[in-house]
Amino acid sequence: AKPEMLEFLAALRKKVTIGMVGGSDLDKQKEQLGEDVLGMFDYTFPQNGLVAYKNGELIAQQTFREYLGEDKLKELINYILRYLADVECPVKRGTFIEYRSGMLN
């Protein structure tokens, strides 16, 4: 992040409670915003809010698999793969479903 943005966030935090939601995991957020990302915000929500920090402390964590359960997740993935099998496209190669803790990609 640019120094001006970091300065703005620090000044803003002195006046109001601030938080950040991002789609990436905490390591990627540290790479993008700096190692002290948990110290920059009152609340930090990596992985689209499936992981929650308050004042740098982990307060909640959830995964797609824990929420749905393994059987329902497998049923969903099987449905998607059957659907994709019938999709016409010029080339079919590669990974069609990537599991992440917060989504299927």
PDB file of C-alpha atoms in Angstrom:
ATOM      1  CA  ALA A   1       0.000   0.000   0.000  1.00  0.00           C
ATOM      2  CA  LYS A   2       1.122   3.533  -0.660  1.00  0.00           C
ATOM      3  CA  PRO A   3       2.401   5.519   2.336  1.00  0.00           C
ATOM      4  CA  GLU A   4      -0.357   8.094   1.870  1.00  0.00           C
ATOM      5  CA  MET A   5      -3.028   5.414   2.260  1.00  0.00           C
ATOM      6  CA  LEU A   6      -1.376   3.967   5.352  1.00  0.00           C
ATOM      7  CA  GLU A   7      -1.172   7.456   6.889  1.00  0.00           C
ATOM      8  CA  PHE A   8      -4.833   8.077   6.076  1.00  0.00           C
ATOM      9  CA  LEU A   9      -5.899   4.803   7.701  1.00  0.00           C
ATOM     10  CA  ALA A  10      -3.854   5.535  10.822  1.00  0.00           C
ATOM     11  CA  ALA A  11      -5.427   9.003  11.144  1.00  0.00           C
ATOM     12  CA  LEU A  12      -8.908   7.630  10.505  1.00  0.00           C
ATOM     13  CA  ARG A  13      -8.472   4.936  13.151  1.00  0.00           C
ATOM     14  CA  LYS A  14      -7.830   7.635  15.744  1.00  0.00           C
ATOM     15  CA  LYS A  15     -11.343   8.983  15.085  1.00  0.00           C
ATOM     16  CA  VAL A  16     -13.465   5.889  14.353  1.00  0.00           C
ATOM     17  CA  THR A  17     -13.360   2.104  14.510  1.00  0.00           C
ATOM     18  CA  ILE A  18     -12.139   0.719  11.194  1.00  0.00           C
ATOM     19  CA  GLY A  19     -12.120  -2.708   9.632  1.00  0.00           C
ATOM     20  CA  MET A  20     -11.027  -4.375   6.439  1.00  0.00           C
ATOM     21  CA  VAL A  21     -12.615  -7.238   4.500  1.00  0.00           C
ATOM     22  CA  GLY A  22     -10.588  -8.963   1.818  1.00  0.00           C
ATOM     23  CA  GLY A  23     -10.915 -12.048  -0.314  1.00  0.00           C
ATOM     24  CA  SER A  24      -7.330 -13.145   0.226  1.00  0.00           C
ATOM     25  CA  ASP A  25      -5.900 -15.063   3.143  1.00  0.00           C
ATOM     26  CA  LEU A  26      -3.963 -13.266   5.873  1.00  0.00           C
ATOM     27  CA  ASP A  27      -0.562 -13.987   4.299  1.00  0.00           C
ATOM     28  CA  LYS A  28      -1.628 -12.326   1.042  1.00  0.00           C
ATOM     29  CA  GLN A  29      -3.071  -9.357   2.959  1.00  0.00           C
ATOM     30  CA  LYS A  30       0.254  -8.978   4.778  1.00  0.00           C
ATOM     31  CA  GLU A  31       2.011  -9.024   1.417  1.00  0.00           C
ATOM     32  CA  GLN A  32      -0.313  -6.334   0.053  1.00  0.00           C
ATOM     33  CA  LEU A  33      -0.638  -4.041   3.083  1.00  0.00           C
ATOM     34  CA  GLY A  34       2.381  -4.862   5.235  1.00  0.00           C
ATOM     35  CA  GLU A  35       3.248  -7.277   8.016  1.00  0.00           C
ATOM     36  CA  ASP A  36       1.314  -5.232  10.596  1.00  0.00           C
ATOM     37  CA  VAL A  37      -2.029  -5.578   8.817  1.00  0.00           C
ATOM     38  CA  LEU A  38      -3.685  -6.878  12.015  1.00  0.00           C
ATOM     39  CA  GLY A  39      -2.407  -3.835  13.898  1.00  0.00           C
ATOM     40  CA  MET A  40      -3.670  -1.373  11.298  1.00  0.00           C
ATOM     41  CA  PHE A  41      -7.356  -2.126  11.786  1.00  0.00           C
ATOM     42  CA  ASP A  42      -9.668  -2.718  14.720  1.00  0.00           C
ATOM     43  CA  TYR A  43     -11.291  -5.552  12.764  1.00  0.00           C
ATOM     44  CA  THR A  44      -9.741  -7.601   9.977  1.00  0.00           C
ATOM     45  CA  PHE A  45     -11.663 -10.173   7.934  1.00  0.00           C
ATOM     46  CA  PRO A  46      -9.524 -12.271   5.574  1.00  0.00           C
ATOM     47  CA  GLN A  47     -11.095 -14.804   3.218  1.00  0.00           C
ATOM     48  CA  ASN A  48     -14.270 -12.755   2.720  1.00  0.00           C
ATOM     49  CA  GLY A  49     -15.025 -12.734   6.424  1.00  0.00           C
ATOM     50  CA  LEU A  50     -14.615 -16.436   7.146  1.00  0.00           C
ATOM     51  CA  VAL A  51     -11.727 -15.528   9.427  1.00  0.00           C
ATOM     52  CA  ALA A  52     -12.254 -12.666  11.883  1.00  0.00           C
ATOM     53  CA  TYR A  53      -9.763 -10.719  13.990  1.00  0.00           C
ATOM     54  CA  LYS A  54     -10.527  -8.059  16.580  1.00  0.00           C
ATOM     55  CA  ASN A  55      -7.583  -5.957  17.750  1.00  0.00           C
ATOM     56  CA  GLY A  56      -5.209  -8.521  16.274  1.00  0.00           C
ATOM     57  CA  GLU A  57      -6.756 -11.508  18.067  1.00  0.00           C
ATOM     58  CA  LEU A  58      -8.536 -14.312  16.219  1.00  0.00           C
ATOM     59  CA  ILE A  59     -12.199 -14.278  17.290  1.00  0.00           C
ATOM     60  CA  ALA A  60     -13.876 -16.582  14.740  1.00  0.00           C
ATOM     61  CA  GLN A  61     -13.084 -18.918  11.895  1.00  0.00           C
ATOM     62  CA  GLN A  62     -15.234 -20.946   9.491  1.00  0.00           C
ATOM     63  CA  THR A  63     -14.697 -22.913   6.285  1.00  0.00           C
ATOM     64  CA  PHE A  64     -16.960 -23.831   3.421  1.00  0.00           C
ATOM     65  CA  ARG A  65     -16.517 -27.531   4.263  1.00  0.00           C
ATOM     66  CA  GLU A  66     -17.285 -27.060   7.969  1.00  0.00           C
ATOM     67  CA  TYR A  67     -20.413 -25.077   7.149  1.00  0.00           C
ATOM     68  CA  LEU A  68     -21.821 -27.427   4.498  1.00  0.00           C
ATOM     69  CA  GLY A  69     -20.402 -30.712   5.748  1.00  0.00           C
ATOM     70  CA  GLU A  70     -18.359 -33.102   3.648  1.00  0.00           C
ATOM     71  CA  ASP A  71     -21.356 -34.935   2.147  1.00  0.00           C
ATOM     72  CA  LYS A  72     -23.132 -31.781   0.942  1.00  0.00           C
ATOM     73  CA  LEU A  73     -19.876 -30.327  -0.354  1.00  0.00           C
ATOM     74  CA  LYS A  74     -19.196 -33.509  -2.317  1.00  0.00           C
ATOM     75  CA  GLU A  75     -22.752 -33.446  -3.693  1.00  0.00           C
ATOM     76  CA  LEU A  76     -22.276 -29.833  -4.824  1.00  0.00           C
ATOM     77  CA  ILE A  77     -18.920 -30.561  -6.457  1.00  0.00           C
ATOM     78  CA  ASN A  78     -20.353 -33.602  -8.268  1.00  0.00           C
ATOM     79  CA  TYR A  79     -23.234 -31.466  -9.570  1.00  0.00           C
ATOM     80  CA  ILE A  80     -20.825 -28.794 -10.832  1.00  0.00           C
ATOM     81  CA  LEU A  81     -18.590 -31.360 -12.535  1.00  0.00           C
ATOM     82  CA  ARG A  82     -21.592 -32.978 -14.267  1.00  0.00           C
ATOM     83  CA  TYR A  83     -22.723 -29.532 -15.414  1.00  0.00           C
ATOM     84  CA  LEU A  84     -19.257 -28.629 -16.706  1.00  0.00           C
ATOM     85  CA  ALA A  85     -19.029 -31.932 -18.596  1.00  0.00           C
ATOM     86  CA  ASP A  86     -21.872 -30.745 -20.850  1.00  0.00           C
ATOM     87  CA  VAL A  87     -20.542 -27.237 -21.420  1.00  0.00           C
ATOM     88  CA  GLU A  88     -19.220 -26.762 -24.952  1.00  0.00           C
ATOM     89  CA  CYS A  89     -15.971 -24.841 -25.126  1.00  0.00           C
ATOM     90  CA  PRO A  90     -13.060 -24.931 -27.584  1.00  0.00           C
ATOM     91  CA  VAL A  91     -10.617 -26.541 -25.142  1.00  0.00           C
ATOM     92  CA  LYS A  92     -11.200 -28.421 -21.890  1.00  0.00           C
ATOM     93  CA  ARG A  93      -8.068 -28.838 -19.842  1.00  0.00           C
ATOM     94  CA  GLY A  94      -6.849 -27.956 -16.394  1.00  0.00           C
ATOM     95  CA  THR A  95      -8.377 -27.739 -12.976  1.00  0.00           C
ATOM     96  CA  PHE A  96     -12.098 -27.099 -13.160  1.00  0.00           C
ATOM     97  CA  ILE A  97     -12.771 -26.787  -9.443  1.00  0.00           C
ATOM     98  CA  GLU A  98     -10.318 -25.409  -6.924  1.00  0.00           C
ATOM     99  CA  TYR A  99     -11.330 -25.759  -3.284  1.00  0.00           C
ATOM    100  CA  ARG A 100     -10.496 -22.850  -1.012  1.00  0.00           C
ATOM    101  CA  SER A 101     -11.620 -22.604   2.569  1.00  0.00           C
ATOM    102  CA  GLY A 102     -14.018 -19.813   1.647  1.00  0.00           C
ATOM    103  CA  MET A 103     -15.212 -20.758  -1.819  1.00  0.00           C
ATOM    104  CA  LEU A 104     -15.068 -23.043  -4.798  1.00  0.00           C
ATOM    105  CA  ASN A 105     -13.173 -21.436  -7.635  1.00  0.00           C
TER     106      ASN A 105
END
